[in-house]
Coordinates of C-alpha atoms in Angstrom, one line a residue:
Chain A
M161 CA -100.7 210.9 -232.1
V162 CA -98.3 209.9 -235.5
W163 CA -94.9 212.0 -235.3
G164 CA -93.3 213.1 -238.6
V165 CA -89.4 212.2 -238.6
G166 CA -86.7 214.1 -241.0
I167 CA -83.7 212.2 -241.0
I168 CA -80.4 214.2 -241.9
G169 CA -78.1 211.3 -243.6
A170 CA -78.7 208.8 -246.2
G171 CA -76.3 206.1 -245.7
P172 CA -76.9 202.7 -244.8
G173 CA -77.9 203.7 -241.6
V174 CA -80.9 205.2 -242.9
S175 CA -81.7 203.0 -245.8
A176 CA -81.1 199.7 -243.9
L177 CA -81.6 200.7 -240.5
H178 CA -83.9 203.9 -239.4
A179 CA -86.1 203.9 -242.5
P180 CA -87.0 199.9 -241.8
T181 CA -87.2 200.4 -238.3
L182 CA -89.7 203.4 -238.2
A183 CA -92.2 201.0 -240.5
R184 CA -91.9 199.0 -237.2
V185 CA -92.9 201.9 -234.6
P186 CA -96.6 203.3 -235.4
D187 CA -95.5 206.2 -233.5
F188 CA -93.5 207.5 -236.1
R189 CA -93.5 208.0 -240.2
L190 CA -91.0 209.2 -242.5
V191 CA -91.5 212.2 -244.0
H192 CA -88.1 213.8 -244.9
V193 CA -84.7 212.3 -245.9
S194 CA -81.7 214.9 -246.6
D195 CA -78.2 213.8 -248.0
A196 CA -75.1 216.3 -248.4
G197 CA -75.6 216.3 -252.3
S198 CA -74.9 212.6 -252.7
G199 CA -78.4 212.3 -254.0
R200 CA -79.1 208.9 -252.2
A201 CA -81.8 210.6 -250.2
A202 CA -84.7 210.7 -253.0
P203 CA -84.5 207.1 -253.6
I204 CA -84.8 206.6 -249.8
A205 CA -87.3 208.9 -249.5
A206 CA -89.3 207.8 -252.7
A207 CA -89.5 204.1 -251.4
H208 CA -91.4 205.4 -248.2
G209 CA -93.5 207.9 -249.6
A210 CA -91.2 210.9 -248.0
R211 CA -89.7 213.9 -249.4
S212 CA -85.9 214.8 -250.0
S213 CA -83.6 217.6 -250.1
T214 CA -80.0 218.5 -250.1
G215 CA -78.4 220.0 -246.8
V216 CA -80.3 220.5 -243.7
H217 CA -82.3 223.8 -244.2
S218 CA -85.3 222.4 -246.0
L219 CA -85.9 219.4 -244.2
L220 CA -85.5 221.6 -240.8
A221 CA -88.1 223.9 -242.4
D222 CA -90.7 221.3 -243.1
A223 CA -93.5 221.6 -241.1
E224 CA -94.3 217.7 -241.2
V225 CA -90.9 216.9 -239.3
D226 CA -91.6 216.7 -235.7
V227 CA -88.6 214.7 -235.0
V228 CA -85.1 215.3 -236.4
A229 CA -83.0 212.2 -236.8
V230 CA -79.3 213.0 -237.1
C231 CA -77.6 210.2 -239.0
S232 CA -74.8 212.1 -240.8
P233 CA -71.1 211.2 -240.2
P234 CA -69.7 211.2 -236.6
A235 CA -68.2 214.4 -237.1
E236 CA -71.4 216.3 -238.1
H237 CA -73.8 215.2 -235.3
A238 CA -72.9 217.9 -232.8
A239 CA -73.3 220.6 -235.5
H240 CA -76.6 219.0 -237.1
I241 CA -77.9 219.0 -233.4
R242 CA -77.6 222.8 -232.8
A243 CA -79.0 223.4 -236.1
A244 CA -82.0 221.6 -235.3
L245 CA -82.1 223.5 -232.0
D246 CA -81.6 226.5 -234.1
A247 CA -84.5 226.1 -236.2
G248 CA -86.8 225.5 -233.2
H249 CA -86.9 221.6 -233.1
R250 CA -87.0 220.1 -229.4
T251 CA -87.1 216.6 -230.3
I252 CA -84.2 215.0 -231.6
F253 CA -82.8 211.4 -232.2
C254 CA -79.0 211.5 -232.8
E255 CA -76.9 208.6 -234.1
K256 CA -74.0 207.6 -231.8
P257 CA -71.8 209.2 -230.9
V258 CA -73.3 212.6 -230.1
A259 CA -69.9 214.4 -230.7
I260 CA -66.6 213.5 -231.2
S261 CA -64.8 215.5 -228.6
A262 CA -65.8 216.0 -225.1
E263 CA -65.9 219.7 -225.1
E264 CA -68.3 219.3 -227.8
A265 CA -70.4 217.0 -226.1
R266 CA -71.0 219.3 -223.1
E267 CA -71.8 222.0 -225.3
V268 CA -74.1 220.5 -227.4
L269 CA -75.8 218.2 -224.4
Q270 CA -76.1 221.5 -222.4
A271 CA -77.5 223.4 -225.6
C272 CA -80.5 220.8 -225.6
A273 CA -81.0 220.8 -221.8
D274 CA -81.2 224.9 -222.0
V275 CA -84.2 224.5 -224.3
D276 CA -85.6 221.2 -222.6
A277 CA -85.1 219.1 -225.8
L278 CA -85.6 216.0 -225.8
L279 CA -82.9 213.7 -227.2
V280 CA -82.2 209.9 -227.6
V281 CA -79.0 208.6 -228.5
G282 CA -78.9 205.7 -230.5
T283 CA -77.0 203.3 -228.7
N284 CA -79.2 200.5 -229.4
H285 CA -77.4 197.9 -227.3
L286 CA -78.2 199.9 -224.2
F287 CA -82.0 200.2 -225.1
D288 CA -81.8 196.2 -226.0
P289 CA -84.3 194.3 -223.9
A290 CA -81.8 191.5 -223.6
W291 CA -79.3 194.1 -222.0
R292 CA -82.3 195.3 -219.5
R293 CA -82.8 191.9 -218.4
A294 CA -79.1 190.9 -218.1
K295 CA -78.6 194.2 -216.0
H296 CA -81.6 193.2 -213.8
H297 CA -80.4 189.9 -212.9
L298 CA -76.8 191.4 -212.3
D299 CA -78.4 193.8 -209.7
S300 CA -80.5 191.4 -208.1
A301 CA -77.6 189.1 -207.6
R302 CA -75.8 192.1 -206.4
A303 CA -72.5 190.8 -207.6
R304 CA -69.8 192.0 -207.9
V305 CA -68.3 192.3 -211.5
S306 CA -64.7 190.3 -211.8
A307 CA -64.2 191.3 -215.3
V308 CA -66.1 191.9 -218.6
T309 CA -65.1 190.7 -222.2
V310 CA -66.5 192.3 -225.5
T311 CA -65.6 190.1 -228.6
L312 CA -66.7 191.4 -232.0
A313 CA -65.8 189.3 -235.2
L314 CA -67.6 191.6 -238.0
A315 CA -68.7 190.3 -241.1
P316 CA -69.1 192.9 -243.8
N317 CA -72.4 195.0 -243.3
G318 CA -73.3 194.7 -246.5
R319 CA -74.9 191.0 -246.5
Y320 CA -77.3 192.3 -243.5
H321 CA -78.1 195.6 -245.8
Q322 CA -79.5 193.3 -248.4
L323 CA -81.9 191.5 -245.8
V324 CA -83.7 194.8 -244.7
S325 CA -83.6 197.0 -247.5
G326 CA -85.0 197.0 -251.1
L327 CA -82.2 199.6 -252.1
P328 CA -79.1 198.9 -253.8
T329 CA -76.7 200.1 -251.2
A330 CA -73.7 201.7 -252.3
P331 CA -70.3 199.7 -251.7
P332 CA -68.4 200.6 -248.6
A333 CA -65.8 203.2 -249.2
G334 CA -62.5 201.3 -249.6
R335 CA -60.5 201.2 -246.4
P336 CA -57.1 200.7 -246.7
P337 CA -55.4 197.8 -244.4
I338 CA -54.0 199.0 -241.4
D339 CA -50.2 199.8 -241.6
L340 CA -49.0 198.4 -238.5
S341 CA -45.6 199.7 -239.1
D342 CA -47.1 203.4 -238.6
P343 CA -48.1 204.6 -235.0
D344 CA -49.8 207.8 -235.8
F345 CA -51.9 205.9 -238.4
C346 CA -52.8 203.1 -236.0
A347 CA -53.9 205.4 -233.2
A348 CA -56.0 207.3 -235.3
V349 CA -57.8 204.2 -236.9
V350 CA -58.0 202.9 -233.4
R351 CA -59.5 206.2 -231.9
Q352 CA -62.0 206.0 -234.8
L353 CA -63.0 202.5 -234.2
V354 CA -63.5 203.2 -230.6
V355 CA -65.4 206.5 -231.5
G356 CA -67.6 204.5 -233.9
L357 CA -67.8 200.8 -233.3
A358 CA -66.9 200.3 -229.4
V359 CA -69.5 203.2 -228.8
H360 CA -71.8 200.5 -229.1
D361 CA -71.1 199.0 -225.8
L362 CA -68.8 201.3 -223.8
P363 CA -72.3 202.9 -222.3
L364 CA -73.3 199.2 -221.3
V365 CA -69.3 198.8 -219.6
R366 CA -70.5 201.9 -217.9
D367 CA -73.7 201.0 -216.6
I368 CA -72.1 198.1 -214.7
L369 CA -68.5 199.4 -213.9
P370 CA -68.9 203.2 -213.8
G371 CA -65.9 205.4 -213.2
F372 CA -63.4 204.7 -216.2
E373 CA -59.7 204.9 -214.6
K374 CA -57.1 203.9 -217.3
V375 CA -56.6 202.2 -220.6
E376 CA -54.0 199.5 -219.8
Y377 CA -53.1 199.0 -223.1
A378 CA -54.3 199.2 -227.0
R379 CA -53.5 197.8 -230.0
A380 CA -54.1 197.9 -233.8
I381 CA -55.2 194.7 -235.3
A382 CA -54.9 193.8 -239.2
P383 CA -56.7 193.9 -241.2
I384 CA -59.0 196.4 -239.6
G385 CA -59.4 196.3 -235.7
F386 CA -58.2 196.8 -232.0
D387 CA -57.6 195.1 -229.2
L388 CA -58.2 197.2 -225.8
G389 CA -57.7 196.4 -222.2
L390 CA -58.9 199.0 -219.8
R391 CA -59.9 199.5 -216.2
S392 CA -63.0 200.8 -214.8
G393 CA -64.9 200.5 -211.7
G394 CA -62.3 198.9 -210.2
A395 CA -62.5 196.0 -212.8
L396 CA -60.6 194.7 -215.7
V397 CA -62.5 195.1 -219.2
R398 CA -61.2 193.4 -222.4
F399 CA -62.6 194.7 -225.7
S400 CA -61.5 193.5 -228.8
A401 CA -62.8 193.8 -232.4
V402 CA -62.0 192.7 -235.8
M403 CA -63.4 193.8 -239.3
L404 CA -63.2 190.7 -241.7
P405 CA -63.8 190.8 -245.4
E406 CA -65.6 187.5 -245.8
G407 CA -66.3 184.5 -244.0
A408 CA -68.9 183.7 -240.8
D409 CA -71.5 186.0 -239.7
T410 CA -71.1 188.5 -237.2
L411 CA -70.2 187.6 -233.4
W412 CA -70.9 190.4 -231.0
R413 CA -70.8 189.0 -227.6
L414 CA -70.6 190.9 -224.1
R415 CA -69.8 189.0 -221.1
I416 CA -69.6 189.7 -217.6
L417 CA -68.1 187.3 -215.3
T418 CA -68.4 187.6 -211.4
A419 CA -67.3 185.1 -208.6
H420 CA -70.1 182.6 -209.6
E421 CA -71.7 183.5 -212.6
C422 CA -71.0 184.1 -216.4
I423 CA -73.6 186.3 -217.9
D424 CA -73.4 186.4 -222.1
I425 CA -75.2 188.5 -224.4
D426 CA -74.8 187.9 -227.7
F427 CA -76.5 190.6 -229.9
P428 CA -77.6 189.9 -233.6
P429 CA -75.5 191.2 -236.6
P430 CA -75.9 195.0 -237.0
F431 CA -79.1 196.0 -239.2
V432 CA -81.0 192.7 -239.3
H433 CA -84.4 193.1 -237.5
A434 CA -84.0 189.8 -235.6
G435 CA -85.3 190.3 -232.2
S436 CA -83.3 191.1 -229.0
A437 CA -79.9 189.7 -228.0
R438 CA -79.8 186.7 -226.4
A439 CA -78.8 186.3 -223.0
T440 CA -77.8 183.6 -221.1
V441 CA -76.3 183.0 -217.3
G442 CA -74.1 180.4 -216.6
D443 CA -73.5 179.4 -212.8
S444 CA -71.1 177.2 -211.1
S445 CA -73.2 174.2 -210.9
G446 CA -73.5 174.0 -214.8
R447 CA -76.7 175.4 -214.7
I448 CA -77.4 177.4 -217.7
T449 CA -80.6 179.9 -217.7
A450 CA -81.7 181.3 -221.2
F451 CA -83.7 184.6 -221.0
R452 CA -86.7 184.5 -223.7
P453 CA -85.6 186.6 -226.6
T454 CA -88.3 189.3 -227.4
P455 CA -89.1 190.4 -231.1
I456 CA -88.3 194.1 -230.1
D457 CA -84.7 194.8 -230.8
G458 CA -82.7 197.5 -229.9
Y459 CA -83.2 199.8 -232.9
Q460 CA -86.8 199.6 -232.1
A461 CA -86.5 200.1 -228.6
E462 CA -85.0 203.4 -228.9
W463 CA -87.4 204.8 -231.2
E464 CA -90.0 203.5 -228.5
A465 CA -88.0 205.5 -225.9
L466 CA -88.2 208.4 -228.0
A467 CA -92.0 208.1 -228.2
A468 CA -92.3 207.6 -224.6
L469 CA -90.3 210.9 -223.8
L470 CA -92.8 212.5 -226.2
R471 CA -95.7 211.4 -224.3
G472 CA -94.4 212.5 -221.1
E473 CA -94.0 208.8 -220.0
S474 CA -90.2 209.5 -219.1
A475 CA -87.7 212.1 -218.0
M476 CA -84.4 213.3 -219.8
E477 CA -81.4 212.4 -218.4
Y478 CA -78.9 214.4 -219.7
A479 CA -76.4 213.6 -217.3
E480 CA -76.0 209.9 -218.3
L481 CA -75.8 211.1 -222.0
L482 CA -72.9 213.3 -221.1
A483 CA -71.3 210.5 -219.2
D484 CA -71.5 208.2 -221.4
A485 CA -70.2 210.6 -224.1
E486 CA -67.2 211.6 -222.3
D487 CA -66.3 208.5 -221.0
V488 CA -66.4 207.3 -225.1
V489 CA -64.0 209.9 -226.1
A490 CA -62.0 209.7 -222.9
I491 CA -61.4 205.7 -223.8
A492 CA -60.7 206.8 -227.6
D493 CA -58.1 209.2 -226.6
A494 CA -56.5 207.0 -224.2
A495 CA -56.2 204.1 -226.4
A496 CA -54.9 206.3 -229.2
A497 CA -52.1 207.3 -226.4
A498 CA -51.7 203.9 -225.7
V499 CA -51.2 202.4 -229.4
R500 CA -48.3 205.1 -229.7
E501 CA -46.8 204.0 -226.5
G502 CA -47.0 200.5 -227.3
M503 CA -45.5 201.0 -230.7
A504 CA -42.8 203.2 -229.5
R505 CA -41.6 200.6 -227.2
Chain B
M335 CA -45.4 143.8 -226.9
S336 CA -47.6 144.5 -224.2
V337 CA -45.9 147.6 -222.1
G338 CA -46.0 147.8 -218.3
V339 CA -47.6 150.5 -216.7
F340 CA -46.2 151.2 -213.0
D341 CA -49.1 152.8 -211.8
P342 CA -49.0 153.0 -207.9
M343 CA -52.0 155.6 -207.1
G344 CA -54.1 153.6 -209.8
L345 CA -54.3 157.2 -211.8
L346 CA -54.3 155.3 -215.3
R347 CA -55.9 152.1 -213.9
A348 CA -58.8 152.3 -216.1
A349 CA -56.8 153.6 -219.2
T350 CA -54.5 150.9 -218.7
A351 CA -57.2 148.3 -219.0
E352 CA -58.7 149.8 -221.8
L353 CA -55.5 149.6 -223.7
A354 CA -55.0 146.0 -223.2
P355 CA -53.1 144.0 -224.4
S356 CA -51.2 146.7 -225.2
T357 CA -50.9 147.6 -221.8
H358 CA -50.9 145.9 -218.6
T359 CA -50.6 146.7 -215.0
S360 CA -47.0 146.2 -213.6
T361 CA -46.1 146.3 -209.9
E362 CA -42.5 146.9 -210.6
G363 CA -41.1 150.1 -212.3
V364 CA -38.1 149.2 -214.2
D365 CA -38.6 149.3 -218.2
R366 CA -42.0 150.5 -217.6
V367 CA -44.2 153.4 -218.3
H368 CA -44.6 155.4 -214.6
V369 CA -47.5 157.2 -214.1
V370 CA -46.5 160.3 -211.7
P371 CA -49.4 162.4 -210.0
G372 CA -49.2 166.1 -210.5
A373 CA -49.2 167.3 -207.2
R374 CA -46.5 170.2 -206.1
G375 CA -43.2 167.9 -206.2
W376 CA -44.1 166.4 -209.5
P377 CA -40.8 167.0 -211.3
D378 CA -38.9 165.2 -208.6
A379 CA -41.0 162.1 -208.8
V380 CA -40.3 162.5 -212.9
V381 CA -36.9 162.4 -212.1
S382 CA -36.9 159.4 -209.8
A383 CA -39.1 157.6 -212.4
G384 CA -36.2 158.5 -214.8
D385 CA -33.5 157.4 -212.8
G386 CA -35.6 154.0 -211.5
G387 CA -35.4 153.1 -215.4
A388 CA -38.7 153.9 -216.5
R389 CA -39.2 153.8 -220.4
A390 CA -41.6 157.0 -220.4
V391 CA -43.4 159.0 -218.0
V392 CA -46.9 160.3 -217.9
V393 CA -47.8 163.0 -215.7
V394 CA -51.3 163.6 -214.7
E395 CA -52.6 167.1 -214.2
P396 CA -49.2 168.7 -213.0
A397 CA -49.3 171.5 -210.8
P398 CA -47.4 174.9 -212.1
A399 CA -43.8 174.2 -211.8
T400 CA -40.6 176.5 -211.5
A401 CA -37.9 177.2 -214.0
D402 CA -35.7 174.9 -211.9
E403 CA -37.9 172.2 -212.0
H404 CA -38.3 172.0 -215.6
D405 CA -34.7 172.1 -215.7
R406 CA -34.4 169.0 -213.8
I407 CA -37.1 167.1 -215.4
A408 CA -35.3 168.4 -218.9
G409 CA -32.2 166.3 -218.5
I410 CA -34.2 162.8 -218.2
A411 CA -33.5 160.6 -221.5
V412 CA -37.0 159.3 -221.4
P413 CA -40.3 160.7 -223.0
V414 CA -42.7 162.8 -220.2
I415 CA -46.1 162.8 -221.6
V416 CA -48.7 165.1 -219.8
S417 CA -52.4 165.2 -219.3
R418 CA -54.1 168.5 -218.9
A419 CA -57.5 168.1 -218.8
R420 CA -58.3 171.7 -220.0
L421 CA -56.0 171.0 -222.9
R422 CA -56.2 168.0 -224.7
A423 CA -54.0 167.3 -228.0
D424 CA -56.8 165.6 -229.6
V425 CA -59.1 168.5 -229.0
A426 CA -56.4 171.3 -229.8
A427 CA -55.8 169.4 -233.1
D428 CA -59.9 169.5 -233.9
A429 CA -59.5 173.4 -233.4
A430 CA -56.7 174.0 -235.7
P431 CA -57.6 177.2 -237.5
I432 CA -58.1 176.8 -241.7
D433 CA -57.7 180.6 -242.0
P434 CA -55.0 183.3 -240.8
V435 CA -56.1 184.1 -237.2
P436 CA -55.1 188.1 -236.3
L437 CA -56.8 187.9 -233.2
L438 CA -57.3 185.4 -230.6
V439 CA -59.2 185.5 -227.5
V440 CA -59.3 183.2 -224.2
D441 CA -61.6 184.0 -221.3
A442 CA -61.2 181.8 -218.3
V443 CA -62.7 181.2 -215.0
A444 CA -61.0 179.7 -211.8
P445 CA -60.9 179.8 -208.3
R446 CA -57.6 181.2 -206.5
E447 CA -56.1 177.7 -205.9
D448 CA -56.4 176.8 -209.6
A449 CA -55.7 180.4 -211.3
R450 CA -52.1 179.8 -212.2
A451 CA -52.4 176.6 -213.9
T452 CA -56.1 177.9 -215.8
V453 CA -53.8 180.6 -217.3
R454 CA -51.0 178.2 -218.1
D455 CA -53.7 176.3 -220.3
A456 CA -54.9 179.5 -221.7
I457 CA -51.6 179.8 -222.8
G458 CA -51.1 176.5 -223.8
W459 CA -54.1 176.8 -226.2
V460 CA -52.7 180.1 -227.9
R461 CA -49.6 178.0 -228.5
E462 CA -51.3 175.3 -230.1
L463 CA -53.8 177.6 -232.5
T464 CA -50.8 179.9 -233.5
G465 CA -48.0 177.6 -233.5
G466 CA -45.6 179.4 -231.6
A467 CA -44.7 180.1 -228.2
P468 CA -46.6 183.3 -227.2
Q469 CA -44.5 186.4 -225.6
R470 CA -46.2 188.7 -223.3
I471 CA -46.7 192.2 -224.4
S472 CA -48.6 193.5 -221.3
V473 CA -50.7 192.0 -218.2
S474 CA -53.0 194.1 -216.1
R475 CA -54.4 192.7 -212.7
T476 CA -57.0 193.5 -210.0
G477 CA -57.6 191.0 -207.0
R478 CA -60.1 189.4 -209.0
A479 CA -58.9 189.5 -212.7
L480 CA -55.9 189.2 -215.1
V481 CA -56.1 190.3 -218.8
A482 CA -53.0 189.9 -220.4
E483 CA -52.2 190.6 -223.8
L484 CA -49.8 188.3 -225.9
A485 CA -48.1 187.8 -229.4
T486 CA -47.2 184.8 -231.4
G487 CA -46.1 185.4 -234.8
G488 CA -48.9 187.4 -236.6
T489 CA -51.5 187.0 -234.0
V490 CA -52.4 188.8 -231.1
A491 CA -54.0 187.2 -228.2
A492 CA -55.5 188.4 -225.5
I493 CA -56.5 186.2 -221.9
T494 CA -58.8 187.2 -219.6
L495 CA -59.1 185.4 -216.0
A496 CA -61.8 186.0 -213.5
I497 CA -61.3 184.6 -210.2
A498 CA -64.5 182.1 -209.1
G499 CA -65.5 181.7 -205.9
A500 CA -64.7 178.7 -204.1
G501 CA -65.8 175.5 -205.1
N502 CA -66.4 176.5 -208.8
E503 CA -64.4 174.5 -211.3
P504 CA -62.2 176.2 -214.1
W505 CA -63.5 176.5 -217.5
L506 CA -62.1 177.9 -220.7
D507 CA -63.8 179.7 -223.8
L508 CA -61.9 181.0 -226.6
V509 CA -62.6 182.5 -230.1
A510 CA -59.9 182.4 -233.1
M511 CA -61.2 185.2 -234.9
A512 CA -60.7 184.3 -238.6
A513 CA -62.7 184.3 -241.9
T514 CA -63.5 181.2 -240.8
R515 CA -63.7 181.3 -236.7
V516 CA -62.8 178.6 -234.2
H517 CA -64.8 178.6 -231.2
V518 CA -63.6 176.5 -228.3
R519 CA -65.1 175.6 -224.8
V520 CA -63.4 173.4 -222.0
A521 CA -65.2 172.9 -218.9
P522 CA -63.5 169.4 -217.7
D523 CA -65.9 169.0 -214.7
L524 CA -68.6 169.4 -216.9
M525 CA -67.4 166.9 -219.9
A526 CA -67.5 169.9 -221.9
R527 CA -65.1 169.8 -224.5
E528 CA -66.8 171.8 -227.8
V529 CA -64.8 172.8 -231.0
V530 CA -67.0 174.6 -233.4
H531 CA -65.6 176.2 -236.7
V532 CA -68.0 179.0 -237.9
G533 CA -67.7 180.1 -241.7
A534 CA -69.6 181.5 -244.3
E535 CA -71.6 178.3 -244.9
G536 CA -72.6 177.9 -241.2
R537 CA -71.2 176.1 -238.2
V538 CA -69.2 172.8 -238.2
V539 CA -69.4 171.0 -234.9
K540 CA -66.4 168.5 -234.1
P541 CA -67.2 165.0 -233.3
Y542 CA -67.2 164.9 -229.5
R543 CA -63.9 163.4 -228.2
F544 CA -65.2 160.3 -225.9
E545 CA -62.2 159.0 -225.1
A546 CA -60.7 159.5 -221.4
G547 CA -58.1 162.1 -221.1
E548 CA -56.1 159.5 -218.9
R549 CA -56.4 156.9 -221.9
L550 CA -55.3 159.6 -224.3
A551 CA -52.3 160.3 -222.4
L552 CA -51.1 156.8 -222.1
R553 CA -51.8 156.3 -225.7
R554 CA -49.7 159.4 -226.8
A555 CA -46.9 157.9 -224.2
L556 CA -46.9 154.8 -226.2
A557 CA -46.6 156.6 -229.8
C558 CA -43.8 158.2 -228.5
L559 CA -42.2 155.5 -227.6
R560 CA -42.7 153.8 -230.8
S561 CA -41.8 156.8 -232.8
G562 CA -39.2 158.5 -230.9
G563 CA -40.9 161.7 -231.4
S564 CA -41.2 164.9 -229.3
D565 CA -42.7 164.9 -225.7
D566 CA -44.7 167.7 -223.9
R567 CA -41.8 169.1 -221.8
V568 CA -41.0 172.2 -224.0
A569 CA -44.5 172.8 -224.5
L570 CA -45.3 172.5 -220.7
R571 CA -42.3 174.7 -219.7
S572 CA -43.1 177.5 -221.8
D573 CA -46.7 177.5 -220.8
D574 CA -45.7 177.4 -217.2
L575 CA -43.0 180.0 -217.1
L576 CA -45.2 182.6 -219.0
A577 CA -48.4 181.9 -216.6
A578 CA -45.9 182.4 -213.6
E579 CA -45.0 185.5 -215.4
L580 CA -48.4 186.6 -215.8
C581 CA -49.8 185.6 -212.5
D582 CA -46.8 187.2 -210.7
G583 CA -47.3 185.7 -207.5
A584 CA -50.8 186.9 -207.2
W585 CA -52.2 183.0 -207.2
P586 CA -50.7 180.3 -206.6

């Protein structure tokens, strides 16, 4: 069976990410795209032989839409999930984060659970085959994690959009540089970056170091970025991200340090379809084991996970989704507080 | 004119031979370059060398030293050059960033007995790549790791140290995040000292520095004698004291 997908949202995440990804997953076909009035849905839909509309009602009423994909701005995710449920839809893909507050996450996930809705949250790194392989290695070694570091040096996404979409993508909304003298502004920016960027990897951290304890420090970094230290599962995590206006390709590395090994997972830049991350394990003898990458990346894998749910091959784990969402919000809130506290000293 | 090298332990024997005829091995200490092993208590040996008429001192892999010990060697009138395998002057020069660096991250791994010295070298890398002595903003520790937040001028640096099992050798891996990133990986026991500049046009891997660290240190001592330039004491003191502050007795 091929399931029809209706995507709410028409930003680069749709034109350059999910629309091309759906063309790689034969279980799905794009049938409808909606925007909030920007007009961007029409060319995306036309490029993929789908219908377009404004708002959510036409999409949710479209008889060919079997799966609702929520790819609108994060602040609208929970409301759009509820709208889909209210319209009778029971299969939902939602880009991360599922909600921007813990309360909202609890409410919307409970609403999904109440009607046995199938829900996949698009945390693509968690679905990446390389992560799964590295996690398996870590579990097999029964090694205690000493520390985790996450290092992001992000190039402008526009260069990657051009590689996966034939549609012109709108230039990014101009972001003002961080005013490092304004504690409230810095705190707000860091919170937003944790919810929107660190959300890619905080579920992976929770996967190996469950039990968020506290944010040790947090700081806004110019031009746009953050440096964050936190304690989880008894270990320390350093999470550093900078968005740079030009220069080198994106570096996105998650590193796990144990007493005897260093496990590196190097994710490809966002949007590109260049296969899975590259995972390597270095041990104390100097030996480096590189796991073979796969052609399937996390974007494709998350849609295949949804197909598996639809076929009854796997089961929903609402508690895991809620725990991931609550962790991200808790860390984001604590990071914002730490930024203010650090700047007040 | 050939400079004598007084090196009873033979730590720079090969380096002395490789720099001949600029250098030669000497059995006397007066007016010679003295080689001091870096075992605990090395500052006393440096002071003795200075009092004994040395022209210069090369310390090989100094153990962490206290502020008092650094004060004692600050007073001697001859240059002191330090050989640190994880922080070579030539590799640091190769790693000099060409773009402003808002954020620099250092990941380090070391067994307990080398933890503080490794943190010291991580600090040294921050100092070398930012051009200023870093200041501590915060530090967090568990029994198995440390994460420290430092600041130097316009750069924020984060050092993560994870404690490795006994028998492991220390290594460092750092990324200076800028339009042209700088990646440095140093693992002396694996003869690894790689510097890569990654920019819009691709990766530039700096030529491997084949010169032995000991020869480099001795050559720097000779250069210091010729030019009268500054030596390594101020930098080592700065790195040592901050490392002590960050480790706070958790590791030797």
